[in-house]
Amino acid sequence: MSVQARTARLAVNSLRERLPLDGPAIDRFIERFGCPIIEGERATFLYRGDVDEVWVRHRVVGLPDPLPLKRIGESDLWAVTTVLPEGSRVEYQVEIRKGEHYERFNDPLNPRLAHSPMGSSSVCAAIGYRVPDWVSFDPEARQGTLVEEQIRSKALRRDQPVQIYLPARFNRAQRYPLLVVHDGTDFLEFAAMKTVLDNLIHRLDVDPLVAVFVPPRDRLKEYPNYAPHARFIARELVPLLTERLPLIDTPEARCLMGSSFGGIASLSTAVRYPGYFGSLMLQSASLVFTDIGFDHGGGPAFDPVVKFVNRFRDKPSAVVDRIFMTCGVYEPLITPNRSMVPVFRHTGMKVRYTEARDGHNWENWRDRLGDGLSWIFPGPQKFVYE
């Protein structure tokens, strides 16, 4: 079947056949189909308004950005159709121009939003994408507790706030593994991580564990291979928690995790203290490197990252036993993440690497938590151990 034959059946094409359009006809169309309109592997974005130009703005590698919409006839309805493979999830906004005035905002025809420290975005989900059921609050799941503390750090020369997660039925007669979460406040707020932990532990997919959520003060400085940060984690935070709480005091029971620059903070801490942690969970880690020259395209903030990753690639070593890696195929970091998998495996570290049809965002990282945590800290429900 030709592309023309397939697209002829799209709802927006049938609307074009009814030109000219009046306001009530457009109202009925939008009420019936919503926005975006998902039909097979096609997504049609709509905008309604008296403007001169409209675009969909996104960060999906492989699609034009901005993606221009075209006016339908002489109406105030604009549309563009693009390919959206099964299982995809895309975050986007709408940009308009009216005369010399430009404005960018969330899609007013789409109520579905995603949130991040940078604000909110509209969400377009393709056929086949589902929010995992363990993301939502489960009234049957016993809830763990979050305890806020200030820890005096000599390495960082300040009081460092943290939030400590204690699982439901926490018992000092038992011993627990430890998960250290970079960008901890953001994981709690934008990836629903407390709810996720409660649910996964309740469902026996993940062993009961203690997690410490650590926010940065200046992540662009502290996360790319910063010695004081690594020293705080490995020589102050973990020993203090091990002294205060009934933790399993072995490397295999300790995991560092983080996304984006937080992934670099996790890896660089493990490199500075090899063998102290047993696992890493790296989500869309900013593993940017150069094979020749110095132009990495990431701007000055990535200079220390590139220097660190280049040095590791030059002399790779096994700093932990296992690494769980994930990355979105629609983000620019997909190529360096794919490239680092064989580098890590060559050292003897066991690597599980997964990809998702998503981008560099918190809901992508949230949706991968179930697979990652159940592989690193499998609960009794996991009968097969690898």
Coordinates of C-alpha atoms in Angstrom, one line a residue, residues 8-142:
A8 CA -5.9 9.3 2.4
R9 CA -7.7 7.6 5.3
L10 CA -6.5 10.0 7.9
A11 CA -9.2 11.9 9.7
V12 CA -7.6 15.2 8.8
N13 CA -7.7 14.3 5.1
S14 CA -11.4 13.6 5.3
L15 CA -11.8 17.0 6.9
R16 CA -10.0 18.7 4.0
E17 CA -12.5 17.1 1.6
R18 CA -15.3 19.1 3.3
L19 CA -13.8 22.5 2.6
P20 CA -14.8 25.2 3.2
L21 CA -15.0 24.7 7.0
D22 CA -17.1 26.6 9.5
G23 CA -16.4 26.9 13.2
P24 CA -19.0 24.3 14.3
A25 CA -17.6 21.7 11.9
I26 CA -14.1 22.3 13.4
D27 CA -15.5 22.1 16.9
R28 CA -17.1 18.7 16.2
F29 CA -14.0 17.4 14.6
I30 CA -11.8 18.3 17.5
E31 CA -14.3 17.0 20.0
R32 CA -14.5 13.7 18.2
F33 CA -10.8 13.1 17.6
G34 CA -9.0 15.1 20.2
C35 CA -5.4 16.1 19.8
P36 CA -3.0 14.8 18.7
I37 CA -4.8 12.3 16.5
I38 CA -3.2 8.9 16.6
E39 CA -3.9 6.6 13.7
G40 CA -1.7 3.6 13.3
E41 CA 1.9 5.0 13.1
R42 CA 0.7 8.5 12.2
A43 CA 0.3 11.4 14.6
T44 CA -1.6 14.5 13.5
F45 CA -1.0 17.7 15.5
L46 CA -3.6 20.4 15.4
Y47 CA -3.7 24.1 16.3
R48 CA -6.6 26.5 16.1
G49 CA -6.1 30.2 16.0
D50 CA -5.7 33.3 13.8
V51 CA -1.9 33.3 13.4
D52 CA 0.6 33.6 10.6
E53 CA 2.7 30.5 11.3
V54 CA 2.6 27.5 13.7
W55 CA 5.2 24.9 14.6
V56 CA 5.5 21.8 16.8
R57 CA 8.7 22.2 18.9
H58 CA 10.3 19.1 20.3
R59 CA 13.6 17.3 20.9
V60 CA 13.1 14.2 18.9
V61 CA 16.2 13.2 17.0
G62 CA 15.2 12.3 13.5
L63 CA 12.2 14.7 13.1
P64 CA 12.5 18.3 11.8
D65 CA 12.4 20.8 14.7
P66 CA 10.5 23.0 14.3
L67 CA 7.8 20.9 12.6
P68 CA 5.6 23.3 10.6
L69 CA 1.8 23.1 10.5
K70 CA -0.2 24.1 7.5
R71 CA -3.5 26.0 7.5
I72 CA -6.5 23.9 6.3
G73 CA -8.1 25.9 3.6
E74 CA -9.1 29.4 4.7
S75 CA -10.1 28.2 8.2
D76 CA -8.3 28.9 11.5
L77 CA -7.3 25.2 11.9
W78 CA -3.7 24.1 11.3
A79 CA -2.4 20.6 11.0
V80 CA 0.7 18.4 10.4
T81 CA 1.0 14.7 10.3
T82 CA 4.2 12.8 11.1
V83 CA 5.3 9.2 11.7
L84 CA 5.2 8.0 15.3
P85 CA 6.2 4.4 15.7
E86 CA 4.3 2.0 18.0
G87 CA 5.2 2.5 21.7
S88 CA 6.6 6.0 21.2
R89 CA 6.1 8.8 23.7
V90 CA 7.0 12.4 22.8
E91 CA 7.0 15.6 24.7
Y92 CA 6.4 18.8 22.8
Q93 CA 5.1 22.4 22.7
V94 CA 3.5 24.7 20.2
E95 CA 5.1 27.8 18.8
I96 CA 3.2 30.5 16.9
R97 CA 4.0 33.7 15.0
K98 CA 1.7 36.5 14.6
G99 CA 3.4 39.4 12.8
E100 CA 6.6 40.0 14.7
H101 CA 5.3 38.3 17.9
Y102 CA 6.5 34.8 18.7
E103 CA 5.1 32.7 21.5
R104 CA 5.7 29.1 22.8
F105 CA 3.4 27.2 25.1
N106 CA 1.8 23.8 25.8
D107 CA -0.7 22.5 23.3
P108 CA -4.1 24.0 24.3
L109 CA -6.0 21.2 22.6
N110 CA -4.1 18.5 24.6
P111 CA -4.7 18.1 28.4
R112 CA -1.9 15.6 28.9
L113 CA 1.2 17.1 30.5
A114 CA 4.6 16.0 31.8
H115 CA 6.5 18.0 34.4
S116 CA 10.2 18.6 35.0
P117 CA 12.4 21.1 36.8
M118 CA 12.3 23.2 33.6
G119 CA 8.5 23.4 33.5
S120 CA 5.8 21.4 31.8
S121 CA 5.3 20.0 28.3
S122 CA 2.5 18.4 26.3
V123 CA 2.7 14.6 25.8
C124 CA 1.9 12.7 22.6
A125 CA 1.7 8.9 23.2
A126 CA 1.6 6.5 20.3
I127 CA -0.4 3.3 20.1
G128 CA 1.3 0.7 22.3
Y129 CA 2.6 3.1 25.0
R130 CA 1.2 2.5 28.5
V131 CA 2.2 4.1 31.8
P132 CA 3.3 1.2 34.0
D133 CA 0.7 0.3 36.6
W134 CA 3.3 0.4 39.3
V135 CA 3.7 4.2 38.8
S136 CA 0.3 5.0 40.3
F137 CA -0.6 5.0 44.0
D138 CA -1.8 1.6 45.1
P139 CA -3.9 1.8 48.3
E140 CA -3.1 -1.9 49.0
A141 CA 0.7 -1.3 49.0
R142 CA 2.2 -0.6 52.4

